[in-house]
Coordinates of C-alpha atoms and ligand atoms in Angstrom, one line a residue:
M79 CA 167.4 -147.5 -94.4
T80 CA 164.2 -147.9 -96.4
H81 CA 161.4 -149.8 -94.6
P82 CA 158.7 -152.1 -96.6
R83 CA 155.0 -150.2 -96.9
E84 CA 153.5 -153.6 -97.4
V85 CA 153.9 -156.4 -94.9
D86 CA 153.0 -159.2 -92.8
A87 CA 152.5 -157.8 -89.3
V88 CA 152.7 -154.7 -87.7
I89 CA 153.7 -154.4 -84.4
V90 CA 152.9 -151.3 -82.3
G91 CA 155.1 -150.8 -79.4
A92 CA 158.9 -151.6 -78.3
G93 CA 158.2 -152.6 -75.2
F94 CA 159.1 -156.1 -73.6
A95 CA 156.2 -157.4 -75.6
G96 CA 157.0 -155.9 -79.1
M97 CA 160.5 -156.8 -78.6
Y98 CA 159.6 -160.5 -78.4
Q99 CA 156.9 -160.5 -81.2
L100 CA 159.3 -159.2 -83.7
H101 CA 162.0 -161.9 -82.8
R102 CA 159.5 -164.7 -83.0
L103 CA 158.1 -163.3 -86.1
R104 CA 161.4 -162.7 -87.5
E105 CA 161.9 -166.5 -87.0
L106 CA 159.1 -167.4 -88.6
G107 CA 159.3 -165.7 -91.7
F108 CA 157.0 -163.1 -91.2
T109 CA 157.7 -159.9 -92.6
T110 CA 157.4 -157.1 -89.9
R111 CA 157.6 -153.7 -89.2
V112 CA 157.5 -152.2 -86.0
F113 CA 156.4 -148.8 -84.6
E114 CA 157.8 -147.2 -81.2
A115 CA 157.1 -143.9 -79.7
G116 CA 160.2 -142.9 -77.9
D117 CA 163.3 -143.1 -79.3
G118 CA 164.8 -146.6 -78.0
V119 CA 163.4 -150.2 -76.9
G120 CA 162.3 -150.9 -73.3
G121 CA 158.4 -149.3 -73.2
T122 CA 157.3 -148.9 -69.9
W123 CA 161.4 -149.0 -68.7
Y124 CA 162.4 -146.4 -71.1
W125 CA 159.6 -143.8 -70.0
N126 CA 158.7 -144.3 -66.4
R127 CA 162.7 -142.7 -65.2
Y128 CA 161.6 -141.5 -61.9
P129 CA 163.8 -141.5 -59.1
G130 CA 162.9 -144.5 -57.4
A131 CA 161.7 -146.4 -60.5
R132 CA 162.1 -150.3 -59.7
C133 CA 160.3 -153.4 -60.8
D134 CA 158.6 -155.1 -57.4
V135 CA 158.9 -158.5 -58.7
E136 CA 162.1 -160.2 -58.3
S137 CA 165.3 -159.4 -61.5
M138 CA 165.9 -163.1 -62.0
S139 CA 161.8 -163.8 -62.5
Y140 CA 161.0 -160.8 -64.0
S141 CA 163.3 -161.7 -67.6
Y142 CA 162.6 -163.4 -70.7
S143 CA 162.9 -167.0 -70.9
F144 CA 163.2 -167.6 -74.5
S145 CA 166.5 -167.8 -74.8
P146 CA 168.3 -169.6 -72.6
E147 CA 171.3 -168.6 -73.3
L148 CA 169.9 -164.7 -73.1
E149 CA 169.2 -166.1 -69.5
Q150 CA 172.6 -167.4 -68.6
D151 CA 174.7 -164.7 -70.2
W152 CA 172.5 -161.6 -68.8
E153 CA 173.8 -161.0 -64.9
W154 CA 171.2 -159.5 -62.4
T155 CA 172.2 -157.6 -60.0
E156 CA 169.8 -156.9 -57.2
K157 CA 166.9 -158.8 -56.0
Y158 CA 164.4 -156.0 -57.3
P159 CA 165.8 -154.4 -60.8
A160 CA 166.0 -150.6 -60.7
Q161 CA 164.7 -149.1 -64.0
P162 CA 168.2 -148.2 -65.3
E163 CA 169.2 -152.1 -65.3
I164 CA 166.1 -153.1 -66.9
L165 CA 166.3 -150.6 -69.4
R166 CA 169.9 -151.7 -70.0
Y167 CA 169.2 -155.6 -70.2
A168 CA 165.7 -154.3 -72.7
E169 CA 168.6 -152.3 -74.6
H170 CA 170.8 -155.4 -74.8
V171 CA 168.4 -158.2 -75.9
A172 CA 167.5 -155.7 -78.6
D173 CA 171.2 -155.4 -79.9
R174 CA 172.1 -159.5 -79.0
F175 CA 168.7 -160.4 -81.4
D176 CA 169.3 -157.3 -83.8
L177 CA 165.9 -155.7 -83.0
G178 CA 166.7 -152.6 -84.3
R179 CA 166.8 -153.0 -87.8
D180 CA 162.8 -153.4 -88.4
I181 CA 161.8 -150.7 -85.5
T182 CA 161.3 -147.5 -86.5
F183 CA 161.2 -144.7 -83.3
E184 CA 159.6 -142.2 -82.5
T185 CA 156.8 -142.9 -84.0
R186 CA 153.5 -142.9 -83.4
V187 CA 150.4 -145.3 -84.7
T188 CA 147.9 -142.7 -85.2
S189 CA 145.2 -144.9 -86.8
A190 CA 144.4 -148.2 -88.3
A191 CA 141.7 -149.0 -90.7
Y192 CA 140.9 -152.6 -91.6
D193 CA 140.0 -152.9 -95.3
E194 CA 137.3 -155.9 -95.6
G195 CA 137.9 -156.5 -99.3
R196 CA 141.6 -157.2 -99.2
E197 CA 141.7 -158.7 -95.8
R198 CA 144.2 -156.4 -94.3
W199 CA 145.0 -153.3 -92.1
L200 CA 145.9 -149.7 -93.1
V201 CA 147.7 -148.3 -90.4
T202 CA 148.9 -144.8 -90.3
T203 CA 151.7 -142.9 -88.2
D204 CA 152.1 -139.3 -86.7
T205 CA 154.7 -139.1 -89.7
G206 CA 152.1 -139.3 -92.6
E207 CA 153.4 -143.0 -93.1
T208 CA 150.8 -145.7 -93.8
V209 CA 151.7 -149.3 -94.1
D210 CA 149.8 -152.4 -95.3
T211 CA 149.7 -155.2 -93.2
Q212 CA 147.9 -158.5 -92.8
F213 CA 148.3 -159.0 -89.4
L214 CA 147.9 -155.9 -86.5
I215 CA 149.5 -156.4 -83.2
M216 CA 149.1 -154.2 -80.1
A217 CA 152.0 -154.4 -77.9
T218 CA 150.8 -151.2 -76.5
G219 CA 151.5 -152.0 -72.8
C220 CA 149.0 -151.6 -70.0
L221 CA 150.3 -148.5 -68.6
S222 CA 151.7 -146.2 -70.9
A223 CA 148.8 -143.7 -71.6
S224 CA 149.5 -141.5 -68.1
K225 CA 147.0 -139.0 -67.5
L226 CA 147.0 -135.8 -64.8
P227 CA 145.2 -134.6 -62.1
E228 CA 141.6 -133.4 -63.2
V229 CA 141.7 -130.0 -61.6
P230 CA 142.2 -127.0 -63.2
G231 CA 145.3 -124.5 -63.2
L232 CA 147.4 -126.8 -65.0
D233 CA 148.9 -124.4 -67.2
R234 CA 148.9 -121.9 -64.4
F235 CA 152.0 -122.9 -62.3
Q236 CA 155.3 -120.5 -62.7
G237 CA 157.0 -123.1 -61.5
Q238 CA 158.4 -126.9 -62.8
T239 CA 156.1 -129.7 -63.7
F240 CA 156.7 -133.3 -64.1
H241 CA 155.1 -136.4 -64.8
T242 CA 156.6 -139.8 -63.2
A243 CA 156.1 -141.5 -66.5
H244 CA 157.8 -138.9 -68.4
W245 CA 160.4 -138.0 -66.8
P246 CA 163.8 -136.3 -68.1
R247 CA 166.5 -138.2 -68.9
G248 CA 169.1 -136.5 -67.1
G249 CA 167.0 -136.6 -64.0
V250 CA 165.7 -133.7 -61.4
D251 CA 167.8 -132.0 -59.1
F252 CA 165.4 -131.1 -56.4
T253 CA 168.1 -129.5 -53.8
G254 CA 166.7 -126.9 -52.1
Q255 CA 163.5 -126.9 -53.8
R256 CA 159.8 -126.7 -52.0
V257 CA 158.3 -129.7 -54.1
A258 CA 155.1 -131.5 -54.0
V259 CA 153.9 -135.1 -55.1
I260 CA 150.7 -135.4 -56.0
G261 CA 149.6 -139.4 -55.8
T262 CA 150.5 -142.3 -53.8
G263 CA 150.4 -145.4 -56.2
S264 CA 153.5 -147.3 -56.9
S265 CA 155.2 -144.0 -58.2
G266 CA 154.7 -142.2 -55.2
V267 CA 155.4 -144.9 -53.0
Q268 CA 158.8 -145.3 -54.6
S269 CA 159.8 -141.9 -55.6
I270 CA 159.1 -139.5 -52.8
P271 CA 161.8 -141.1 -50.6
I272 CA 164.2 -140.2 -53.5
I273 CA 162.5 -136.4 -53.5
A274 CA 162.8 -136.1 -49.9
S275 CA 166.4 -136.9 -49.4
Q276 CA 166.6 -133.7 -52.1
A277 CA 163.9 -131.3 -51.3
A278 CA 164.0 -128.5 -48.5
E279 CA 160.4 -129.0 -47.9
L280 CA 158.2 -132.2 -49.9
T281 CA 154.4 -131.9 -49.5
V282 CA 152.7 -135.5 -50.2
F283 CA 148.8 -135.0 -51.6
Q284 CA 147.3 -138.5 -50.9
R285 CA 143.8 -139.4 -51.8
T286 CA 143.7 -142.5 -51.6
P287 CA 146.8 -144.6 -49.3
A288 CA 148.3 -147.3 -50.5
F289 CA 149.5 -150.6 -48.9
S290 CA 152.7 -150.9 -49.0
L291 CA 155.3 -153.6 -47.6
A292 CA 159.0 -153.5 -47.2
A293 CA 161.1 -154.3 -50.3
R294 CA 163.7 -155.6 -48.3
N295 CA 165.9 -154.9 -51.7
R296 CA 169.5 -155.9 -51.2
P297 CA 172.6 -156.7 -54.1
L298 CA 172.6 -160.5 -55.4
E299 CA 174.7 -163.0 -53.8
Q300 CA 176.8 -164.4 -57.3
S301 CA 175.7 -168.4 -55.3
E302 CA 172.4 -167.6 -55.6
I303 CA 172.1 -166.1 -58.8
D304 CA 174.5 -169.8 -59.6
Q305 CA 171.9 -171.6 -58.0
M306 CA 168.7 -170.2 -60.1
K307 CA 170.6 -170.3 -63.2
A308 CA 171.2 -173.8 -62.6
R309 CA 167.4 -174.5 -62.0
Y310 CA 166.2 -171.8 -64.4
R311 CA 164.5 -174.4 -66.7
D312 CA 162.3 -175.4 -63.5
W313 CA 161.7 -172.2 -62.2
R314 CA 160.3 -171.0 -65.8
A315 CA 158.0 -173.9 -66.1
A316 CA 156.8 -173.7 -62.6
Q317 CA 156.0 -169.5 -62.9
R318 CA 153.9 -170.7 -65.7
A319 CA 152.0 -172.9 -64.5
S320 CA 151.5 -170.6 -61.2
G321 CA 149.0 -168.2 -60.6
F322 CA 150.2 -164.6 -61.0
G323 CA 153.4 -165.7 -62.7
V324 CA 155.7 -166.1 -59.2
P325 CA 156.1 -169.1 -58.0
I326 CA 154.5 -169.3 -54.5
E327 CA 153.7 -172.2 -52.0
P328 CA 150.3 -173.0 -53.1
A329 CA 147.6 -171.5 -50.1
T330 CA 145.9 -174.4 -48.4
K331 CA 143.9 -172.9 -45.3
S332 CA 141.6 -169.6 -44.9
A333 CA 142.6 -167.4 -42.7
L334 CA 139.7 -167.6 -40.4
E335 CA 140.5 -171.8 -40.0
V336 CA 143.8 -171.0 -38.1
S337 CA 144.4 -168.7 -34.6
E338 CA 145.9 -165.4 -34.6
A339 CA 149.0 -166.3 -33.6
E340 CA 149.6 -168.6 -36.7
R341 CA 148.6 -166.4 -38.8
T342 CA 150.4 -163.5 -37.3
A343 CA 153.4 -165.7 -38.2
K344 CA 152.7 -166.5 -41.4
Y345 CA 152.1 -163.0 -42.1
Q346 CA 155.3 -162.3 -40.3
G347 CA 157.2 -164.7 -42.4
A348 CA 156.2 -163.3 -46.0
W349 CA 157.2 -159.9 -44.7
D350 CA 160.1 -160.5 -44.0
G351 CA 160.7 -162.2 -47.1
G352 CA 159.7 -158.8 -48.8
T353 CA 157.9 -160.2 -51.7
L354 CA 154.5 -158.5 -52.9
T355 CA 152.4 -161.9 -53.2
A356 CA 153.6 -163.7 -50.6
I357 CA 150.6 -161.9 -47.5
I358 CA 148.0 -161.8 -50.0
G359 CA 148.6 -165.4 -51.7
G360 CA 149.2 -166.6 -47.9
Y361 CA 145.4 -167.9 -47.4
T362 CA 143.3 -169.1 -49.3
D363 CA 140.2 -166.3 -49.5
I364 CA 142.6 -163.3 -48.7
L365 CA 141.4 -161.8 -51.9
A366 CA 137.7 -163.9 -51.8
D367 CA 136.5 -162.9 -48.2
R368 CA 136.3 -159.4 -46.6
E369 CA 137.3 -160.8 -43.1
A370 CA 140.3 -162.9 -44.2
N371 CA 140.8 -160.0 -46.2
E372 CA 141.3 -157.9 -43.1
T373 CA 143.4 -159.9 -40.9
A374 CA 146.3 -159.1 -43.6
A375 CA 145.2 -155.9 -44.1
E376 CA 145.7 -155.2 -40.1
F377 CA 148.9 -156.9 -40.1
V378 CA 149.9 -154.6 -42.6
R379 CA 148.4 -151.1 -40.9
Q380 CA 150.1 -152.3 -37.9
K381 CA 153.6 -152.5 -40.1
I382 CA 152.5 -148.5 -40.7
R383 CA 152.1 -147.8 -37.4
E384 CA 155.3 -149.6 -36.4
R385 CA 157.3 -147.2 -38.7
V386 CA 155.7 -143.7 -38.5
T387 CA 156.2 -142.3 -35.3
D388 CA 153.1 -139.7 -35.5
P389 CA 149.9 -141.9 -34.8
Q390 CA 148.2 -139.4 -36.9
V391 CA 150.0 -139.6 -39.7
A392 CA 150.3 -143.2 -39.0
E393 CA 146.3 -143.1 -39.7
T394 CA 146.1 -141.4 -42.6
L395 CA 148.9 -143.5 -44.5
S396 CA 146.9 -146.6 -43.6
P397 CA 144.2 -147.5 -46.2
R398 CA 140.8 -148.3 -44.8
S399 CA 138.6 -147.8 -47.9
Y400 CA 139.5 -151.3 -49.9
P401 CA 140.4 -154.7 -49.3
I402 CA 144.3 -155.2 -49.2
G403 CA 145.5 -156.5 -52.6
T404 CA 142.0 -154.8 -54.6
K405 CA 144.5 -151.9 -55.7
R406 CA 147.9 -152.9 -56.7
P407 CA 150.2 -153.0 -53.5
C408 CA 153.5 -151.8 -53.4
L409 CA 156.9 -152.4 -52.6
D410 CA 158.5 -149.7 -51.3
T411 CA 162.0 -148.9 -49.4
N412 CA 162.1 -146.1 -46.6
Y413 CA 158.5 -145.1 -47.6
Y414 CA 156.6 -144.4 -44.2
E415 CA 159.8 -143.7 -42.6
T416 CA 160.3 -140.6 -45.0
Y417 CA 157.4 -138.8 -43.4
N418 CA 159.4 -138.8 -40.0
Q419 CA 161.3 -136.2 -41.3
P420 CA 160.2 -133.0 -40.2
H421 CA 160.7 -131.6 -43.9
V422 CA 157.9 -134.5 -45.1
H423 CA 154.4 -133.0 -44.6
L424 CA 151.1 -135.5 -45.9
V425 CA 147.7 -133.6 -47.0
D426 CA 144.8 -135.8 -46.9
L427 CA 143.2 -135.1 -50.0
R428 CA 139.7 -136.8 -48.7
K429 CA 139.7 -134.1 -45.7
T430 CA 140.4 -131.1 -47.9
P431 CA 140.3 -132.0 -51.4
L432 CA 142.5 -130.8 -54.2
V433 CA 141.3 -127.6 -56.1
G434 CA 144.1 -126.7 -58.3
L435 CA 146.6 -125.8 -59.4
T436 CA 147.5 -121.6 -59.0
E437 CA 150.6 -120.0 -60.4
T438 CA 153.0 -120.7 -57.4
G439 CA 151.1 -124.1 -56.3
V440 CA 149.1 -126.2 -55.2
A441 CA 145.5 -125.2 -53.9
T442 CA 142.9 -127.6 -51.5
S443 CA 139.9 -127.0 -50.4
E444 CA 141.5 -125.3 -47.0
D445 CA 145.1 -124.3 -47.9
S446 CA 147.4 -123.2 -50.4
Y447 CA 151.3 -124.2 -50.8
D448 CA 153.8 -122.5 -52.3
L449 CA 156.3 -124.8 -54.2
D450 CA 159.1 -124.7 -57.2
A451 CA 158.3 -127.9 -58.8
V452 CA 155.0 -130.2 -58.9
V453 CA 155.6 -133.9 -59.4
F454 CA 152.3 -135.6 -60.9
A455 CA 152.5 -139.3 -59.9
T456 CA 149.1 -139.8 -60.9
G457 CA 149.1 -142.8 -62.8
F458 CA 147.7 -144.4 -65.8
D459 CA 144.8 -144.8 -68.0
A460 CA 145.0 -147.9 -67.9
M461 CA 145.3 -151.3 -69.7
T462 CA 142.9 -149.7 -72.8
G463 CA 143.8 -146.2 -72.6
A464 CA 146.7 -147.0 -75.0
L465 CA 144.6 -148.7 -77.3
T466 CA 141.6 -146.6 -77.7
A467 CA 143.9 -143.6 -77.8
I468 CA 144.5 -145.1 -81.8
D469 CA 142.2 -144.7 -84.2
I470 CA 141.0 -148.3 -84.5
R471 CA 138.1 -149.5 -87.2
G472 CA 137.4 -152.7 -87.8
R473 CA 134.4 -154.1 -89.8
G474 CA 132.2 -151.6 -91.1
A475 CA 134.6 -148.9 -90.1
V476 CA 133.2 -149.7 -86.4
A477 CA 135.6 -147.9 -83.9
L478 CA 137.2 -150.3 -81.4
K479 CA 136.8 -146.9 -78.7
E480 CA 133.1 -147.1 -79.1
K481 CA 132.8 -151.1 -79.5
W482 CA 134.9 -150.5 -75.8
S483 CA 132.4 -147.4 -74.5
E484 CA 131.1 -149.6 -71.9
G485 CA 133.9 -151.6 -71.0
P486 CA 136.6 -153.9 -73.5
R487 CA 135.4 -157.0 -74.5
S488 CA 136.9 -159.4 -76.3
Y489 CA 137.6 -163.2 -76.7
L490 CA 140.6 -164.2 -74.0
G491 CA 141.5 -160.4 -74.2
L492 CA 143.6 -161.3 -77.2
C493 CA 141.1 -160.9 -80.0
V494 CA 138.4 -158.8 -80.7
T495 CA 135.4 -159.5 -82.8
G496 CA 134.5 -157.3 -86.1
F497 CA 138.6 -156.9 -85.4
P498 CA 139.8 -160.0 -88.0
N499 CA 143.7 -160.5 -87.4
L500 CA 144.3 -157.9 -84.6
F501 CA 145.9 -159.1 -81.6
T502 CA 146.4 -156.7 -78.2
I503 CA 149.2 -158.4 -76.2
T504 CA 148.6 -158.6 -72.6
G505 CA 145.1 -157.0 -73.8
P506 CA 142.3 -156.7 -70.9
S507 CA 140.5 -159.1 -69.8
S508 CA 143.7 -161.7 -69.6
P509 CA 145.5 -162.1 -66.3
S510 CA 148.2 -159.3 -67.4
V511 CA 148.5 -157.1 -64.8
L512 CA 147.5 -159.5 -62.6
S513 CA 150.9 -161.1 -62.9
N514 CA 154.2 -160.7 -63.4
M515 CA 154.0 -159.0 -67.2
I516 CA 156.8 -160.8 -68.4
V517 CA 155.4 -164.2 -68.4
S518 CA 151.9 -163.1 -69.6
I519 CA 153.9 -161.1 -72.4
E520 CA 155.5 -164.5 -73.7
Q521 CA 152.5 -166.7 -73.6
H522 CA 150.6 -164.3 -75.2
V523 CA 153.8 -163.5 -78.1
E524 CA 153.8 -167.1 -78.4
W525 CA 150.1 -168.3 -78.7
V526 CA 149.9 -165.3 -81.3
S527 CA 153.0 -166.3 -83.3
D528 CA 151.5 -170.2 -83.7
A529 CA 148.3 -168.3 -85.0
L530 CA 149.8 -166.8 -87.5
A531 CA 152.1 -169.3 -88.7
H532 CA 148.7 -172.4 -88.6
L533 CA 147.1 -169.6 -90.3
R534 CA 149.9 -169.6 -93.3
Q535 CA 150.4 -173.5 -93.1
N536 CA 146.5 -174.0 -93.6
G537 CA 146.2 -171.7 -96.5
L538 CA 144.0 -169.2 -94.2
G539 CA 144.1 -165.7 -94.7
T540 CA 141.9 -164.5 -91.5
I541 CA 141.3 -165.4 -87.9
E542 CA 138.3 -163.6 -85.5
A543 CA 136.6 -164.2 -82.4
T544 CA 132.9 -165.7 -82.9
A545 CA 130.6 -162.9 -81.3
E546 CA 129.5 -165.8 -79.5
A547 CA 133.1 -166.8 -77.9
E548 CA 133.4 -163.1 -76.8
D549 CA 129.8 -162.6 -75.4
G550 CA 131.1 -166.1 -73.0
W551 CA 134.7 -164.7 -72.1
V552 CA 133.2 -161.2 -71.2
A553 CA 130.4 -163.3 -69.2
H554 CA 133.2 -165.6 -67.5
V555 CA 135.7 -162.5 -66.8
E556 CA 132.9 -161.0 -64.8
E557 CA 131.7 -163.9 -63.1
V558 CA 135.5 -164.5 -61.7
G559 CA 136.1 -161.1 -61.0
N560 CA 132.8 -160.9 -58.9
A561 CA 133.7 -163.9 -56.7
T562 CA 136.4 -161.6 -55.8
L563 CA 137.0 -158.6 -53.7
Y564 CA 138.5 -156.5 -56.6
P565 CA 135.6 -155.1 -57.5
Q566 CA 134.9 -153.4 -54.1
A567 CA 137.8 -150.9 -54.3
D568 CA 138.0 -147.8 -56.8
S569 CA 141.1 -148.6 -58.7
W570 CA 142.7 -148.6 -62.0
Y571 CA 141.4 -152.4 -62.3
M572 CA 138.1 -151.3 -62.3
G573 CA 138.4 -148.0 -64.7
S574 CA 137.9 -145.8 -61.3
N575 CA 140.6 -143.6 -61.7
V576 CA 139.9 -141.9 -64.8
P577 CA 136.3 -139.7 -64.7
G578 CA 133.8 -141.0 -66.9
K579 CA 135.2 -144.5 -67.5
P580 CA 133.0 -147.6 -67.3
R581 CA 133.4 -149.3 -63.9
V582 CA 134.6 -153.1 -65.2
F583 CA 137.2 -155.0 -63.7
M584 CA 139.5 -155.3 -66.8
A585 CA 142.4 -158.4 -65.2
Y586 CA 141.6 -162.4 -65.4
I587 CA 142.1 -163.5 -62.1
G588 CA 141.5 -167.0 -63.1
G589 CA 145.3 -167.6 -63.0
V590 CA 148.4 -167.3 -65.2
G591 CA 148.5 -171.6 -65.7
P592 CA 144.8 -172.2 -65.8
Y593 CA 144.7 -169.3 -68.9
R594 CA 147.9 -170.1 -70.1
E595 CA 146.3 -174.1 -70.3
L596 CA 142.9 -172.7 -71.7
C597 CA 144.8 -170.7 -74.5
T598 CA 146.7 -174.0 -75.1
E599 CA 143.5 -176.5 -75.7
I600 CA 141.9 -173.6 -77.6
A601 CA 144.4 -173.4 -80.3
E602 CA 144.7 -177.4 -80.5
N603 CA 141.4 -177.8 -81.0
G604 CA 141.3 -175.8 -84.1
Y605 CA 141.4 -172.3 -82.7
R606 CA 137.7 -173.3 -81.0
G607 CA 135.3 -169.5 -80.9
F608 CA 137.7 -168.4 -83.8
A609 CA 136.2 -168.0 -87.0
L610 CA 139.0 -168.9 -89.5
T611 CA 138.9 -168.3 -93.6
P612 CA 140.8 -168.9 -96.5
A613 CA 143.1 -167.1 -97.7
L614 CA 142.0 -165.0 -100.4
T615 CA 143.5 -165.3 -103.6
P616 CA 145.4 -163.0 -105.6
A617 CA 143.4 -161.4 -108.3
Ligands
NA7_45 P1 148.6 -145.8 -59.7 O1 148.9 -146.5 -59.0 O2 147.5 -145.1 -60.6 O3 148.9 -144.0 -58.6 C1 148.1 -143.0 -59.2 C2 147.8 -142.2 -57.9 O4 147.8 -140.4 -58.0 C3 147.1 -142.7 -56.6 O5 147.3 -142.2 -55.6 C4 146.0 -142.0 -57.1 O6 145.2 -141.7 -56.3 C5 146.6 -140.2 -57.3 N1 145.6 -139.7 -58.5 C6 145.0 -140.0 -59.4 N2 144.5 -138.9 -59.6 C7 144.3 -138.0 -58.8 C8 143.6 -136.9 -58.8 N3 142.6 -136.0 -60.0 N4 143.8 -136.6 -57.7 C9 144.7 -136.9 -56.1 N5 144.7 -138.0 -56.4 C10 144.9 -138.2 -57.6 O7 150.0 -144.9 -60.6 P2 151.1 -145.2 -60.5 O8 152.2 -144.8 -61.2 O9 151.9 -144.9 -59.3 O10 151.4 -146.7 -60.4 C11 150.8 -147.9 -61.5 C12 151.7 -149.2 -61.8 O11 152.8 -149.3 -61.8 C13 151.6 -149.9 -60.2 O12 150.2 -149.9 -59.6 C14 152.2 -151.0 -60.4 O13 151.8 -151.7 -61.5 C15 153.8 -150.0 -61.8 P3 143.6 -142.8 -55.7 O14 144.2 -144.0 -55.6 O15 143.3 -143.1 -57.6 O16 142.7 -142.0 -54.9

C-alpha cells in the first residue's frame, strides 16, 4: 500500500498515545500518517517484554475510556495486567479501529524541520522517506529512550547481555546460568524474582534501593468486573478529576496531626490494598513535608525488615537517601523475599562502585563476578530523551535539543515556542509520569484534536505558544514542584540518572484534574497564551 507524501498530520509513535491520536484525527477527517519504530503497536508494552513486566495501575483503570463499547467488550483477567495482556489489548484496539493502514512500522523518524515560508513540517525517516505535513504530533513516550550504565567494557563481556526495554521476543531461559541484574527500579524489581527462579546464581547490583510495596496481584472476579462495567462512566469521570488519574479518597489531614497508632492503621490499610498511591496519598503532606514523609517511609522500611530475613540485607534494601514517593515507587510480587534465597546475592554499589564489565563478568571496586548473562535494568533518558533524539528544528532552524539544553521549556507540556504546529503528547512539564498515563494521554489527544479542528473551522493555519505563556508555565511548574519534596531526590523525574542532563523537575505536580480544567479553560478562552495565525492562501 502506498502512503501519501503530503498529509495534514504526522504522528510519531504508535503506543497508546499515537494510536488514539490517529483514531481521533481520522474521525475529524484529517489525513494522517503514523511512524513507528517497532513492527507492531503498543509502545512501552511492545518493547518492555522482560519477565514480570506488569503495569502498576489497575487494569480496569489503565485502559482507554474513549469507547464505551470497547470498555464493555474487553475483559481484563488480573488486577494488575501483565505486559502480554496489555499488548494484546493494544493490538485489539488497533484491529478494532483499523489503525494499521495508516501506520508505517519499522520506521524511525530521524528529523523534522519547520518550513517557515510554507508553514509546514518536513519529516524525514530512517528509510529515506520525507513527508510534508501541517501538524507534527510527538507521541514518543516518556520512557522510551533506554540507557545503559555509563561504565567501560560493555562490548568486552563475552556472555549475553540484555536491556529490559529491548527484551527478546521469545523470552530468555536463564536456567543453570550465573546472572547479574544491574538496576533496581521497577524493571529490576519486577524481573528479579522471576530471573531468580531460573538462574543458578543471581547477583543484583543496586545503586539506589527502591521503595516497593507488595502488589497483591490476583485474578479479577467476574463480579468485580461486572460492577466496574456498570459504573464505568462515573469511574472515568472520577479518574479525570483526580490528582494522579487514579481516584482515591482525598487526604484531609497532616500525617503529623494524628497519633502514631492512627497513622500506622491507615498505612496498614493502604498496604493491604496493594496500590501505589494509597500510602503517599494517605495524608496531605507526605509529598511536601520531610517529617510527615518519614512516617510513611519508615512504615515501608519496617515491611522490608519483615520480608527479608538477614537484617543486613534488609538494611541495604532500605531507602534512606530520599523521601518516599520522590523516586517512582514500585509494586512487586515477592521482590524482597527473593533475597532470602541462598543463590541470590545483593551488591551495594554505593559501598563498592561499579567499575565496568570485563570479558567474564562485572567488576566493582572490591570484587569481580564471573557471569553468563548480564541484565541491564538501568532505565531511560526519561521524558525528553526520545524527543531530543530526533533532530527537530523550528523557526530559524533552532534545534529543540538546543532550546532544551538547560531543561525542557514548553507551554502546558504541549507546545513549544518557536515550534509552531508541533505538539508533545504527555510532554515534559505536563502531569504525564505522575499520573495514570492513559488518563493523561486521552486528555492531551482530545485537547490537540480539538485545537486542530478549531484551526480548520476558523481558517487558521498555525498555533504557537507565546514566549510569555511559555515563560509563565515554566515558572509555574518549577514553583509547584519546589513546594514538594520531589527536587530532593536524584531521580529520573529530575534528569539526574543521565550524566550531564540538566537537573530540572520535568513533570507537573499540580494534579491531573486541575491541569485538565486549566487546559480546557485556555482553549475556551480563544487559546489564551497561543498565537493563532490565518491559513496561507495557496498561491
Ligand atoms: P529506573 O526506575 O530508572 O531504574 C533504573 C535503575 O538502574 C535504578 O536503580 C538506577 O539507579 C540503576 N542505574 C542506572 N544507571 C546505573 C549505573 N550507571 N550504575 C548502576 N545502576 C544504575 O528504570 P526502570 O526501567 O526500572 O523503570 C522505569 C519506569 O517504568 C518506572 O519508574 C515505572 O514508571 C515504569 P539510581 O536509582 O539511578 O541510582
